[in-house]
mmCIF file of C-alpha atoms and ligand atoms in Angstrom:
data_model
loop_
_atom_site.group_PDB
_atom_site.id
_atom_site.type_symbol
_atom_site.label_atom_id
_atom_site.label_comp_id
_atom_site.label_asym_id
_atom_site.label_seq_id
_atom_site.Cartn_x
_atom_site.Cartn_y
_atom_site.Cartn_z
ATOM 1 C CA MET A 1 -8.702 -17.511 32.598
ATOM 2 C CA ALA A 2 -9.942 -14.845 35.107
ATOM 3 C CA GLN A 3 -7.291 -11.753 35.345
ATOM 4 C CA GLN A 4 -8.230 -10.792 38.662
ATOM 5 C CA ASN A 5 -8.630 -6.493 39.593
ATOM 6 C CA LEU A 6 -8.097 -6.298 36.077
ATOM 7 C CA GLY A 7 -11.775 -5.529 35.248
ATOM 8 C CA TYR A 8 -15.705 -6.379 35.728
ATOM 9 C CA ASP A 9 -17.864 -9.609 36.331
ATOM 10 C CA ASP A 10 -21.016 -7.379 37.043
ATOM 11 C CA THR A 11 -21.348 -5.473 34.341
ATOM 12 C CA PRO A 12 -24.130 -5.355 30.946
ATOM 13 C CA PHE A 13 -22.717 -7.834 28.041
ATOM 14 C CA ILE A 14 -21.751 -6.148 24.910
ATOM 15 C CA PRO A 15 -24.644 -6.623 21.935
ATOM 16 C CA GLY A 16 -23.863 -9.660 20.121
ATOM 17 C CA SER A 17 -20.412 -10.504 21.924
ATOM 18 C CA PRO A 18 -19.691 -13.064 24.770
ATOM 19 C CA TRP A 19 -17.775 -10.098 26.173
ATOM 20 C CA ARG A 20 -19.423 -7.954 29.130
ATOM 21 C CA VAL A 21 -18.370 -4.440 29.150
ATOM 22 C CA HIS A 22 -14.908 -4.106 30.486
ATOM 23 C CA ASP A 23 -15.014 -7.557 30.795
ATOM 24 C CA SER A 24 -11.542 -9.048 33.124
ATOM 25 C CA THR A 25 -11.211 -12.210 31.244
ATOM 26 C CA ARG A 26 -10.870 -10.921 27.988
ATOM 27 C CA ARG A 27 -7.901 -11.898 26.252
ATOM 28 C CA GLN A 28 -5.089 -9.432 26.245
ATOM 29 C CA PRO A 29 -3.991 -7.735 22.407
ATOM 30 C CA ARG A 30 -1.174 -8.906 21.007
ATOM 31 C CA ILE A 31 2.101 -7.302 21.290
ATOM 32 C CA VAL A 32 3.873 -5.992 18.106
ATOM 33 C CA ILE A 33 6.717 -4.127 18.423
ATOM 34 C CA PRO A 34 6.542 -0.468 16.535
ATOM 35 C CA GLY A 35 8.817 -0.280 13.779
ATOM 36 C CA THR A 36 10.552 3.434 13.181
ATOM 37 C CA ALA A 37 9.524 6.413 10.910
ATOM 38 C CA CYS A 38 11.770 6.464 7.514
ATOM 39 C CA GLY A 39 14.635 9.206 7.529
ATOM 40 C CA SER A 40 15.948 11.319 4.952
ATOM 41 C CA LYS A 41 18.902 9.253 4.055
ATOM 42 C CA SER A 42 18.083 6.068 6.151
ATOM 43 C CA PRO A 43 14.696 3.500 5.579
ATOM 44 C CA GLY A 44 12.208 3.059 8.343
ATOM 45 C CA ILE A 45 12.373 -0.360 10.636
ATOM 46 C CA ALA A 46 9.371 -2.319 9.436
ATOM 47 C CA PRO A 47 7.507 -3.409 12.888
ATOM 48 C CA SER A 48 7.572 -6.733 14.303
ATOM 49 C CA ASP A 49 5.087 -8.952 12.552
ATOM 50 C CA ALA A 50 5.274 -7.454 9.167
ATOM 51 C CA ILE A 51 5.914 -9.617 6.195
ATOM 52 C CA VAL A 52 9.146 -7.892 4.181
ATOM 53 C CA LEU A 53 8.786 -7.415 0.782
ATOM 54 C CA PHE A 54 11.850 -6.025 -0.334
ATOM 55 C CA ASP A 55 14.627 -4.841 2.261
ATOM 56 C CA GLY A 56 17.350 -4.043 0.376
ATOM 57 C CA THR A 57 18.982 -6.275 -0.667
ATOM 58 C CA ASP A 58 17.351 -8.157 -3.494
ATOM 59 C CA LEU A 59 14.546 -8.937 -5.047
ATOM 60 C CA SER A 60 14.042 -12.601 -4.671
ATOM 61 C CA LYS A 61 10.183 -11.837 -3.404
ATOM 62 C CA TRP A 62 9.500 -10.117 -6.903
ATOM 63 C CA GLU A 63 9.145 -11.779 -10.611
ATOM 64 C CA SER A 64 8.655 -10.233 -13.611
ATOM 65 C CA LEU A 65 4.851 -10.568 -15.491
ATOM 66 C CA ASP A 66 6.469 -13.520 -17.142
ATOM 67 C CA GLY A 67 7.270 -15.246 -14.267
ATOM 68 C CA ALA A 68 11.109 -14.781 -15.470
ATOM 69 C CA ALA A 69 13.665 -12.718 -12.495
ATOM 70 C CA ALA A 70 12.465 -9.543 -11.892
ATOM 71 C CA LYS A 71 15.252 -7.148 -14.011
ATOM 72 C CA TRP A 72 15.324 -3.693 -11.583
ATOM 73 C CA LYS A 73 18.525 -2.965 -10.519
ATOM 74 C CA VAL A 74 19.344 -3.064 -6.972
ATOM 75 C CA LYS A 75 21.697 -0.958 -5.610
ATOM 76 C CA GLY A 76 22.570 1.283 -2.410
ATOM 77 C CA GLY A 77 19.871 -0.087 -0.345
ATOM 78 C CA TYR A 78 17.370 0.205 -2.993
ATOM 79 C CA MET A 79 15.447 -1.135 -6.008
ATOM 80 C CA GLU A 80 15.727 0.829 -9.101
ATOM 81 C CA VAL A 81 13.231 0.848 -12.536
ATOM 82 C CA ASP A 82 15.547 -0.475 -15.357
ATOM 83 C CA PRO A 83 13.690 1.399 -17.865
ATOM 84 C CA SER A 84 11.573 -0.674 -20.459
ATOM 85 C CA SER A 85 12.376 -3.888 -18.644
ATOM 86 C CA GLY A 86 8.767 -4.263 -17.504
ATOM 87 C CA ASN A 87 6.369 -4.293 -14.304
ATOM 88 C CA ILE A 88 7.162 -6.282 -11.514
ATOM 89 C CA ARG A 89 5.258 -8.052 -9.020
ATOM 90 C CA THR A 90 5.389 -9.938 -5.578
ATOM 91 C CA LYS A 91 5.244 -13.766 -5.979
ATOM 92 C CA GLU A 92 3.590 -13.812 -2.974
ATOM 93 C CA SER A 93 -0.388 -12.746 -3.115
ATOM 94 C CA LEU A 94 -1.757 -9.996 -0.399
ATOM 95 C CA GLY A 95 -5.443 -9.917 0.495
ATOM 96 C CA ASP A 96 -6.800 -7.159 2.897
ATOM 97 C CA CYS A 97 -3.418 -5.537 4.539
ATOM 98 C CA GLN A 98 -1.345 -2.830 5.279
ATOM 99 C CA ILE A 99 1.096 -2.199 3.251
ATOM 100 C CA HIS A 100 4.605 0.348 3.931
ATOM 101 C CA LEU A 101 6.411 1.338 1.102
ATOM 102 C CA GLU A 102 8.937 4.294 0.195
ATOM 103 C CA TRP A 103 10.080 5.216 -2.792
ATOM 104 C CA ALA A 104 12.095 8.389 -4.619
ATOM 105 C CA ALA A 105 11.528 9.921 -7.624
ATOM 106 C CA PRO A 106 15.190 11.049 -10.053
ATOM 107 C CA ASP A 107 17.049 13.873 -8.693
ATOM 108 C CA VAL A 108 17.859 14.758 -11.938
ATOM 109 C CA ILE A 109 14.016 16.223 -13.731
ATOM 110 C CA GLU A 110 13.545 15.257 -16.577
ATOM 111 C CA GLY A 111 10.209 15.647 -18.145
ATOM 112 C CA GLU A 112 6.930 17.165 -17.179
ATOM 113 C CA SER A 113 3.339 15.699 -16.385
ATOM 114 C CA GLN A 114 2.658 12.221 -16.426
ATOM 115 C CA GLY A 115 6.712 11.798 -18.038
ATOM 116 C CA ARG A 116 8.478 13.279 -14.665
ATOM 117 C CA GLY A 117 9.671 10.208 -12.182
ATOM 118 C CA ASN A 118 6.164 8.096 -12.670
ATOM 119 C CA SER A 119 5.636 4.471 -11.372
ATOM 120 C CA GLY A 120 2.648 3.233 -9.881
ATOM 121 C CA VAL A 121 1.700 0.706 -6.917
ATOM 122 C CA PHE A 122 -0.861 -1.493 -8.277
ATOM 123 C CA LEU A 123 -2.361 -3.462 -5.488
ATOM 124 C CA MET A 124 -3.288 -6.548 -6.567
ATOM 125 C CA CYS A 125 -2.006 -5.968 -9.909
ATOM 126 C CA ARG A 126 -5.444 -3.562 -11.192
ATOM 127 C CA TYR A 127 -5.382 -0.836 -8.913
ATOM 128 C CA GLU A 128 -2.645 1.727 -9.355
ATOM 129 C CA ILE A 129 -1.934 4.388 -6.393
ATOM 130 C CA GLN A 130 0.218 6.408 -8.716
ATOM 131 C CA VAL A 131 3.713 7.532 -8.212
ATOM 132 C CA LEU A 132 5.031 10.166 -9.672
ATOM 133 C CA ASP A 133 6.971 13.566 -9.361
ATOM 134 C CA CYS A 134 4.142 16.283 -8.470
ATOM 135 C CA TRP A 135 7.312 18.791 -7.039
ATOM 136 C CA ASN A 136 6.362 22.067 -9.460
ATOM 137 C CA ASN A 137 5.093 19.403 -12.060
ATOM 138 C CA PRO A 138 1.315 20.055 -12.769
ATOM 139 C CA THR A 139 -0.540 17.191 -14.481
ATOM 140 C CA TYR A 140 -4.612 16.295 -14.682
ATOM 141 C CA ALA A 141 -5.565 16.009 -10.885
ATOM 142 C CA ASP A 142 -6.790 11.664 -11.337
ATOM 143 C CA GLY A 143 -3.022 10.986 -12.216
ATOM 144 C CA THR A 144 -1.175 13.295 -10.194
ATOM 145 C CA THR A 145 1.197 11.406 -7.172
ATOM 146 C CA ALA A 146 -0.911 9.840 -4.636
ATOM 147 C CA ALA A 147 -3.940 9.800 -7.444
ATOM 148 C CA LEU A 148 -6.249 6.551 -6.738
ATOM 149 C CA TYR A 149 -5.489 7.047 -11.200
ATOM 150 C CA GLY A 150 -8.329 7.549 -13.251
ATOM 151 C CA GLU A 151 -11.104 7.905 -10.379
ATOM 152 C CA TYR A 152 -9.408 10.259 -7.251
ATOM 153 C CA PRO A 153 -7.158 12.749 -6.577
ATOM 154 C CA PRO A 154 -5.624 13.089 -3.326
ATOM 155 C CA LEU A 155 -6.829 15.120 -0.346
ATOM 156 C CA VAL A 156 -3.480 17.219 -0.643
ATOM 157 C CA ASN A 157 -0.220 17.324 -2.866
ATOM 158 C CA ALA A 158 1.808 16.126 -0.035
ATOM 159 C CA CYS A 159 4.949 15.536 -2.373
ATOM 160 C CA ARG A 160 8.483 16.315 -1.226
ATOM 161 C CA ARG A 161 11.193 17.212 -3.464
ATOM 162 C CA PRO A 162 12.733 15.171 -5.968
ATOM 163 C CA GLY A 163 15.087 12.465 -5.356
ATOM 164 C CA GLU A 164 13.736 12.221 -1.878
ATOM 165 C CA TRP A 165 12.606 9.973 -0.116
ATOM 166 C CA GLN A 166 8.936 9.524 0.793
ATOM 167 C CA THR A 167 6.338 7.219 2.322
ATOM 168 C CA TYR A 168 3.047 5.391 1.457
ATOM 169 C CA ASP A 169 1.237 4.090 4.116
ATOM 170 C CA ILE A 170 -1.309 1.821 2.829
ATOM 171 C CA VAL A 171 -4.761 0.080 4.091
ATOM 172 C CA TRP A 172 -6.046 -1.900 1.856
ATOM 173 C CA VAL A 173 -9.694 -3.884 1.683
ATOM 174 C CA ALA A 174 -9.664 -5.795 -1.407
ATOM 175 C CA PRO A 175 -13.159 -6.109 -3.241
ATOM 176 C CA ARG A 176 -15.363 -8.976 -3.010
ATOM 177 C CA PHE A 177 -16.889 -11.241 -5.489
ATOM 178 C CA LYS A 178 -20.068 -13.574 -5.094
ATOM 179 C CA GLY A 179 -19.492 -15.906 -8.823
ATOM 180 C CA THR A 180 -19.032 -13.381 -11.203
ATOM 181 C CA GLU A 181 -20.981 -10.388 -9.235
ATOM 182 C CA LEU A 182 -19.178 -7.674 -7.029
ATOM 183 C CA ALA A 183 -20.382 -8.191 -3.995
ATOM 184 C CA SER A 184 -18.174 -5.422 -1.817
ATOM 185 C CA PRO A 185 -16.103 -2.993 -3.696
ATOM 186 C CA ALA A 186 -12.569 -2.302 -3.053
ATOM 187 C CA ARG A 187 -11.540 -0.017 -0.142
ATOM 188 C CA VAL A 188 -8.281 2.004 -0.079
ATOM 189 C CA THR A 189 -6.975 4.455 2.602
ATOM 190 C CA LEU A 190 -3.463 6.233 2.056
ATOM 191 C CA PHE A 191 -0.936 8.452 3.914
ATOM 192 C CA HIS A 192 1.533 9.944 1.698
ATOM 193 C CA ASN A 193 4.703 11.060 3.901
ATOM 194 C CA GLY A 194 2.000 10.847 7.001
ATOM 195 C CA ILE A 195 -0.709 13.163 6.205
ATOM 196 C CA VAL A 196 -4.075 11.257 4.630
ATOM 197 C CA VAL A 197 -4.653 11.651 1.345
ATOM 198 C CA HIS A 198 -7.527 9.284 0.850
ATOM 199 C CA HIS A 199 -9.376 8.114 3.794
ATOM 200 C CA ASP A 200 -11.592 4.459 3.038
ATOM 201 C CA GLN A 201 -11.947 5.712 -0.233
ATOM 202 C CA VAL A 202 -14.178 3.233 -1.930
ATOM 203 C CA LEU A 203 -12.776 2.288 -5.691
ATOM 204 C CA PHE A 204 -15.574 2.250 -8.550
ATOM 205 C CA ALA A 205 -13.934 -0.152 -10.752
ATOM 206 C CA PRO A 206 -10.251 -1.073 -11.599
ATOM 207 C CA THR A 207 -8.178 1.536 -12.546
ATOM 208 C CA GLY A 208 -7.415 2.572 -16.310
ATOM 209 C CA HIS A 209 -5.719 4.955 -18.261
ATOM 210 C CA ARG A 210 -8.506 7.309 -20.528
ATOM 211 C CA ALA A 211 -11.339 4.573 -19.672
ATOM 212 C CA ILE A 212 -13.378 3.155 -17.385
ATOM 213 C CA LEU A 213 -12.946 -0.536 -16.199
ATOM 214 C CA LYS A 214 -15.501 -2.708 -14.746
ATOM 215 C CA TYR A 215 -14.831 -5.177 -12.062
ATOM 216 C CA GLU A 216 -14.199 -8.057 -13.061
ATOM 217 C CA ALA A 217 -13.980 -11.190 -10.200
ATOM 218 C CA HIS A 218 -10.716 -12.385 -9.081
ATOM 219 C CA PRO A 219 -9.595 -14.464 -6.347
ATOM 220 C CA PRO A 220 -8.924 -12.213 -2.965
ATOM 221 C CA GLU A 221 -5.462 -12.444 -2.704
ATOM 222 C CA GLU A 222 -3.335 -11.048 -5.731
ATOM 223 C CA PRO A 223 0.428 -10.026 -5.958
ATOM 224 C CA LEU A 224 1.297 -6.250 -5.522
ATOM 225 C CA MET A 225 2.486 -5.212 -8.703
ATOM 226 C CA LEU A 226 5.107 -1.977 -9.215
ATOM 227 C CA GLN A 227 4.866 0.022 -12.123
ATOM 228 C CA ASP A 228 7.963 0.349 -15.014
ATOM 229 C CA HIS A 229 6.963 3.374 -16.599
ATOM 230 C CA ARG A 230 10.177 4.217 -18.438
ATOM 231 C CA ASN A 231 11.235 6.587 -15.400
ATOM 232 C CA PRO A 232 14.077 5.316 -12.794
ATOM 233 C CA VAL A 233 12.122 5.697 -9.530
ATOM 234 C CA ARG A 234 13.359 3.888 -6.916
ATOM 235 C CA PHE A 235 11.876 1.678 -3.926
ATOM 236 C CA ARG A 236 13.154 0.544 -0.727
ATOM 237 C CA ASN A 237 11.534 -0.635 2.635
ATOM 238 C CA ILE A 238 8.650 -2.652 1.365
ATOM 239 C CA TRP A 239 6.653 -4.603 4.204
ATOM 240 C CA TYR A 240 2.887 -5.807 4.477
ATOM 241 C CA ARG A 241 0.991 -6.939 7.390
ATOM 242 C CA PRO A 242 -2.326 -8.631 6.437
ATOM 243 C CA LEU A 243 -4.899 -7.376 8.269
ATOM 244 C CA LYS A 244 -6.583 -9.680 11.097
ATOM 245 C CA GLY A 245 -9.337 -8.652 13.325
ATOM 246 C CA TYR A 246 -8.344 -9.026 17.071
ATOM 247 C CA ASP A 247 -9.793 -12.649 16.971
ATOM 248 C CA GLU A 248 -8.487 -14.175 14.264
HETATM 249 MG MG1 MG B 1 2.130 5.528 -13.509
#
């Protein structure tokens, strides 16, 4: 429907588009109520259209890799890795999306290098964004906090102290396959504590430990997985928003 005085109806058409430049009939963007940022004590609040995967109360959206109930501890508004209970994954599958989560390494420092506050955020159960306590804890660069494990170190080390809450904001574009062939690789943008540490980075393969893996065709939507690396890392306020275009 025409919206008077909002735009123009005598301007050129945008190439490949039914809309004119400043078209007065082009619909308004849909409204989303923004969330709030994570505080040192309190979790952030998800935006109004987010799909919440963990709100601090229970693991009903998560399961163990064998399909049994997730065994991590829930207390004080967060979940905590119960060492050696295994990785957990979401029951629902995610495709291209924006993901937010908050995590904290144990405040009691134990171990060093890869043994300190290690966990991981595995997109589609295959592509790991490293979670690690790299506050005064050097390790191999492509395994540091926020590294795309075994592929790309983060642009900078934006770690907070162990025990402090930290944020990951991820923009994930899943790989595409044509039959068994890779059509386009996965791409990831990551903000660690609000700082860009990967910008539209192309993954050359699923991430691996001491190995170069190869893309293997998988569905366009897969679960999100969190890693049990035998360190009691905490997570809270996990949500995502499917990436949809303006017209979808
Ligand atoms: Mg890890």
